Structure formats: C-alpha cells, structure tokens
CSV table of C-alpha atoms in Angstrom, one decimal:
chain,number,residue,atom,x,y,z
P,1,MET,CA,103.5,117.9,112.1
P,2,ARG,CA,100.8,119.7,111.6
P,3,TRP,CA,97.4,118.5,113.5
P,4,HIS,CA,94.2,117.6,111.1
P,5,TRP,CA,91.2,116.6,112.6
P,6,GLN,CA,91.4,113.0,110.9
P,7,TYR,CA,93.6,112.0,114.2
P,8,LEU,CA,90.9,112.5,116.5
P,9,GLY,CA,89.0,109.8,114.1
P,10,VAL,CA,91.4,107.4,115.3
P,11,LEU,CA,91.8,108.5,118.8
P,12,VAL,CA,87.3,108.0,119.1
P,13,LEU,CA,87.6,104.5,117.4
P,14,ALA,CA,90.6,103.2,120.0
P,15,ILE,CA,88.4,104.5,122.8
P,16,PHE,CA,84.8,103.1,121.8
P,17,ASN,CA,86.8,99.6,120.7
P,18,ILE,CA,83.8,97.4,119.5
P,19,ASP,CA,85.3,94.4,121.5
P,20,LEU,CA,86.5,96.0,124.9
P,21,VAL,CA,83.7,98.9,125.2
P,22,LEU,CA,80.5,99.0,122.9
P,23,ILE,CA,79.7,94.7,123.5
P,24,PRO,CA,80.3,95.2,126.7
P,25,ILE,CA,78.0,98.2,127.3
P,26,LEU,CA,75.2,97.1,124.9
P,27,LYS,CA,75.4,93.4,126.8
P,28,LYS,CA,74.5,96.0,129.8
P,29,LEU,CA,71.7,97.5,128.2
P,30,GLY,CA,69.8,94.6,128.1
P,31,VAL,CA,70.3,93.6,123.9
P,32,SER,CA,71.6,90.0,123.1
P,33,GLY,CA,71.4,87.4,120.8
P,34,MET,CA,71.1,88.2,117.1
P,35,ASN,CA,70.4,91.9,117.2
P,36,LEU,CA,73.7,92.3,119.2
P,37,PHE,CA,75.5,90.1,116.6
P,38,TRP,CA,74.4,92.3,113.9
P,39,ILE,CA,74.9,95.4,115.8
P,40,GLY,CA,78.7,94.7,116.9
P,41,SER,CA,78.9,93.3,113.0
P,42,PHE,CA,77.9,96.6,111.9
P,43,TRP,CA,79.7,98.9,113.9
P,44,ALA,CA,83.1,96.5,113.6
P,45,THR,CA,82.5,97.1,109.9
P,46,ILE,CA,82.2,100.8,109.9
P,47,GLU,CA,85.1,101.0,112.0
P,48,LEU,CA,87.1,98.7,110.2
P,49,LEU,CA,86.2,100.9,107.1
P,50,CYS,CA,87.0,104.4,108.6
P,51,ARG,CA,90.7,103.0,109.3
P,52,TYR,CA,90.8,101.7,105.8
P,53,TRP,CA,89.9,105.0,104.9
P,54,PHE,CA,92.2,107.1,107.7
P,55,TRP,CA,95.3,105.0,106.0
P,56,ILE,CA,94.4,106.1,102.8
P,57,TRP,CA,94.6,109.6,103.8
P,58,PHE,CA,97.5,108.9,105.6
P,59,ARG,CA,99.1,107.9,103.2
P,60,LYS,CA,98.1,110.9,100.4
P,61,VAL,CA,98.2,114.0,102.7
P,62,VAL,CA,100.5,113.3,106.1
P,63,ILE,CA,103.2,111.4,104.5
P,64,PRO,CA,103.5,113.7,101.6
P,65,GLU,CA,103.2,116.8,103.4
P,66,THR,CA,105.5,115.5,106.5
P,67,ALA,CA,108.7,114.7,103.8
P,68,SER,CA,108.1,118.3,102.5
P,69,GLN,CA,107.9,120.3,105.6
P,70,LYS,CA,111.3,118.5,106.8
P,71,ILE,CA,112.8,119.1,103.6
P,72,ALA,CA,111.3,122.7,103.3
P,73,GLU,CA,112.4,123.6,107.2
P,74,SER,CA,116.1,122.2,106.9
P,75,GLU,CA,118.9,125.1,106.6
P,76,TYR,CA,121.3,122.5,106.5
P,77,LEU,CA,119.9,120.8,103.3
P,78,GLN,CA,122.6,122.4,100.7
P,79,GLU,CA,125.3,121.8,103.5
P,80,GLY,CA,124.3,118.1,103.5
P,81,ILE,CA,124.2,117.4,99.7
P,82,GLU,CA,127.7,119.3,99.6
P,83,LEU,CA,129.2,117.1,102.4
P,84,GLY,CA,127.6,113.9,100.7
P,85,THR,CA,128.8,114.8,97.4
P,86,GLU,CA,132.2,115.4,99.0
P,87,LEU,CA,132.2,111.7,101.0
P,88,LYS,CA,131.3,110.5,97.8
P,89,SER,CA,134.3,111.3,96.1
P,90,HIS,CA,136.3,110.6,99.1
P,91,LEU,CA,135.2,107.0,99.7
P,92,GLN,CA,135.5,105.8,95.3
P,93,GLN,CA,138.8,107.2,95.7
P,94,HIS,CA,139.9,104.7,98.6
P,95,GLY,CA,137.8,101.7,97.2
P,96,TYR,CA,135.0,101.6,99.6
P,97,LEU,CA,132.0,103.4,98.2
P,98,GLN,CA,131.0,99.8,96.2
P,99,LYS,CA,131.5,97.6,99.7
P,100,LEU,CA,129.1,100.5,102.1
P,101,GLU,CA,126.5,100.5,99.0
P,102,ASN,CA,126.6,96.5,99.2
P,103,TYR,CA,126.3,96.3,102.9
P,104,PHE,CA,123.5,98.8,103.1
P,105,ILE,CA,121.7,96.8,100.1
P,106,LYS,CA,121.9,94.0,102.3
P,107,THR,CA,120.9,95.1,105.4
P,108,TYR,CA,118.3,97.1,104.5
P,109,SER,CA,116.8,95.4,101.3
P,110,LYS,CA,114.3,93.7,103.4
P,111,ALA,CA,112.6,96.9,104.7
P,112,THR,CA,112.8,99.2,101.6
P,113,ASP,CA,111.8,96.2,99.5
P,114,GLU,CA,108.2,96.0,98.5
P,115,ASN,CA,108.3,92.9,97.9
P,116,ASN,CA,109.6,92.1,102.2
P,117,ARG,CA,108.3,88.8,103.7
P,118,ILE,CA,105.0,89.9,105.2
P,119,VAL,CA,103.5,91.6,102.1
P,120,LYS,CA,104.7,88.6,99.8
P,121,TRP,CA,102.9,86.3,102.3
P,122,ILE,CA,99.6,88.7,102.4
P,123,ARG,CA,99.6,88.7,98.7
P,124,ARG,CA,100.6,85.4,98.3
P,125,GLY,CA,97.4,84.4,100.6
P,126,GLY,CA,95.3,87.1,99.1
P,127,HIS,CA,92.1,86.9,100.4
P,128,THR,CA,92.7,84.1,103.0
P,129,ALA,CA,95.6,86.0,104.5
P,130,MET,CA,93.2,88.8,105.0
P,131,LEU,CA,90.1,86.6,106.2
P,132,LEU,CA,92.7,84.8,108.9
P,133,LEU,CA,94.2,88.5,109.7
P,134,GLY,CA,90.3,89.5,110.3
P,135,ILE,CA,89.6,86.6,112.4
P,136,ASP,CA,92.9,86.7,114.3
P,137,PRO,CA,91.7,87.7,118.2
P,138,TYR,CA,93.8,90.3,119.2
P,139,PRO,CA,93.7,93.5,117.2
P,140,GLY,CA,96.9,93.5,115.8
P,141,GLY,CA,96.0,91.3,112.9
P,142,ARG,CA,92.7,93.6,111.8
P,143,THR,CA,94.9,96.4,112.0
P,144,ILE,CA,97.7,95.2,110.1
P,145,GLY,CA,95.1,94.1,107.3
P,146,VAL,CA,93.7,97.3,107.1
P,147,ILE,CA,97.2,99.2,107.4
P,148,PHE,CA,98.1,97.2,104.4
P,149,CYS,CA,94.7,97.7,102.1
P,150,GLY,CA,94.7,101.3,102.7
P,151,ILE,CA,98.3,102.0,102.1
P,152,PHE,CA,98.7,99.3,99.2
P,153,GLY,CA,95.0,100.6,98.0
P,154,TRP,CA,93.9,96.9,98.2
P,155,ARG,CA,90.2,97.7,98.0
P,156,LYS,CA,89.4,94.5,97.2
P,157,HIS,CA,91.4,92.6,100.4
P,158,LEU,CA,89.2,94.5,102.8
P,159,TYR,CA,86.0,92.8,102.0
P,160,ALA,CA,87.8,89.6,103.2
P,161,LEU,CA,89.3,91.5,105.7
P,162,ALA,CA,85.4,92.3,106.7
P,163,ILE,CA,83.7,88.8,106.4
P,164,GLY,CA,87.1,87.9,108.9
P,165,ASN,CA,86.2,90.4,111.0
P,166,ILE,CA,82.2,89.7,111.2
P,167,ILE,CA,83.5,86.3,112.4
P,168,HIS,CA,85.7,87.9,114.7
P,169,ILE,CA,82.6,89.6,116.5
P,170,ALA,CA,80.7,86.7,116.7
P,171,TYR,CA,83.2,84.7,118.8
P,172,ILE,CA,84.2,87.7,120.9
P,173,LEU,CA,80.0,87.9,120.8
P,174,ARG,CA,80.6,84.1,122.7
P,175,ALA,CA,83.4,85.0,124.7
P,176,TRP,CA,81.4,87.8,126.6
P,177,ASN,CA,78.2,85.2,127.0
P,178,MET,CA,80.8,83.2,129.1
P,179,ILE,CA,82.6,86.2,131.1
P,180,ILE,CA,78.9,88.4,131.4
C-alpha cells in the first residue's frame, strides 16, 4: 500500500484528541464556561468532518488502488485462475460444488451483505441512531458513525452525528470540570 499524506492527518487527529488532549490543555490555559464549550464544539465538529472526508477519500482512492496493485503484482494470477477452473470442474463432477457454495453463502453472507445487522440498525434508526452514536461517551461510537457516513455516502446522517458530538462535548466538559 502506498503512503498518502492523508494518513498523517488521521495521526494528527488521534494525537490531538479533543476529549483527552485539547480540552484539558484549554482548561489549563484558563478557558472555561461557554467559551470552552464553543471552542470544543467547533473543533470536535471540524475533527468529525475531517474524519468523514478521510473515509470518503479512503473508499475512492485507497481501496481501488490497493486492489488493483495486488492484482497487478500477482504473477500467479493466471495459474490461480487455471487451478480454480480445474478445482471447480472436479468439485462439480463429484457433487461437492453446490454444497460448498451453500456453505460459503450461509457462513459469510452476514459479512458480505450490505444489509447486515449493524447497518440495518443504523439505517432503521436513521438520524436517531447517528445521534446516539455521536453522544456515545466512548470514541468508538462516533468512529463507527463517521465510517458509515463516509463509506456509504450518508451526508445527511453526518448532521445528526455532529449534533450528537456537540452534546458529547457538553458532558465531557462537565466530566473535566469534576476532575480538574
């Protein structure tokens, strides 16, 4: 996989995490109250947008680039195609091909299906699901939300995620006020 400058942006976002790094620094510098809330909300929304744009870029550039690079680098591609064709005919002759296809379809359909349980829950929940992912106290919820928004192109759902993220900042500030 090739190096792209966009990876550096994700690293910077991780290092300057709004919850664990920037808010405590701003509090130590004397910023408090509504000023801290507005600054934190602004930077949290900017961070969310940067992550969203990263995942859109990743979907459009890195995934196709990596797939085409792997195919181009494979000197055994033609041998693999020939082996697969021979294996398919052999399995078909002995009646195992249909059994294997059924097994793989049943086993891996959840992972390859666009309508898997998590995506269906988020789609069914729509903006409410994104709002809840944005409010989630752990970074995983917002990360899942922004990945889904970026990969599936859910721009309208990003608004609900951003509102949840702002609510998240409000109670993170409350938590930091109790600590510091």
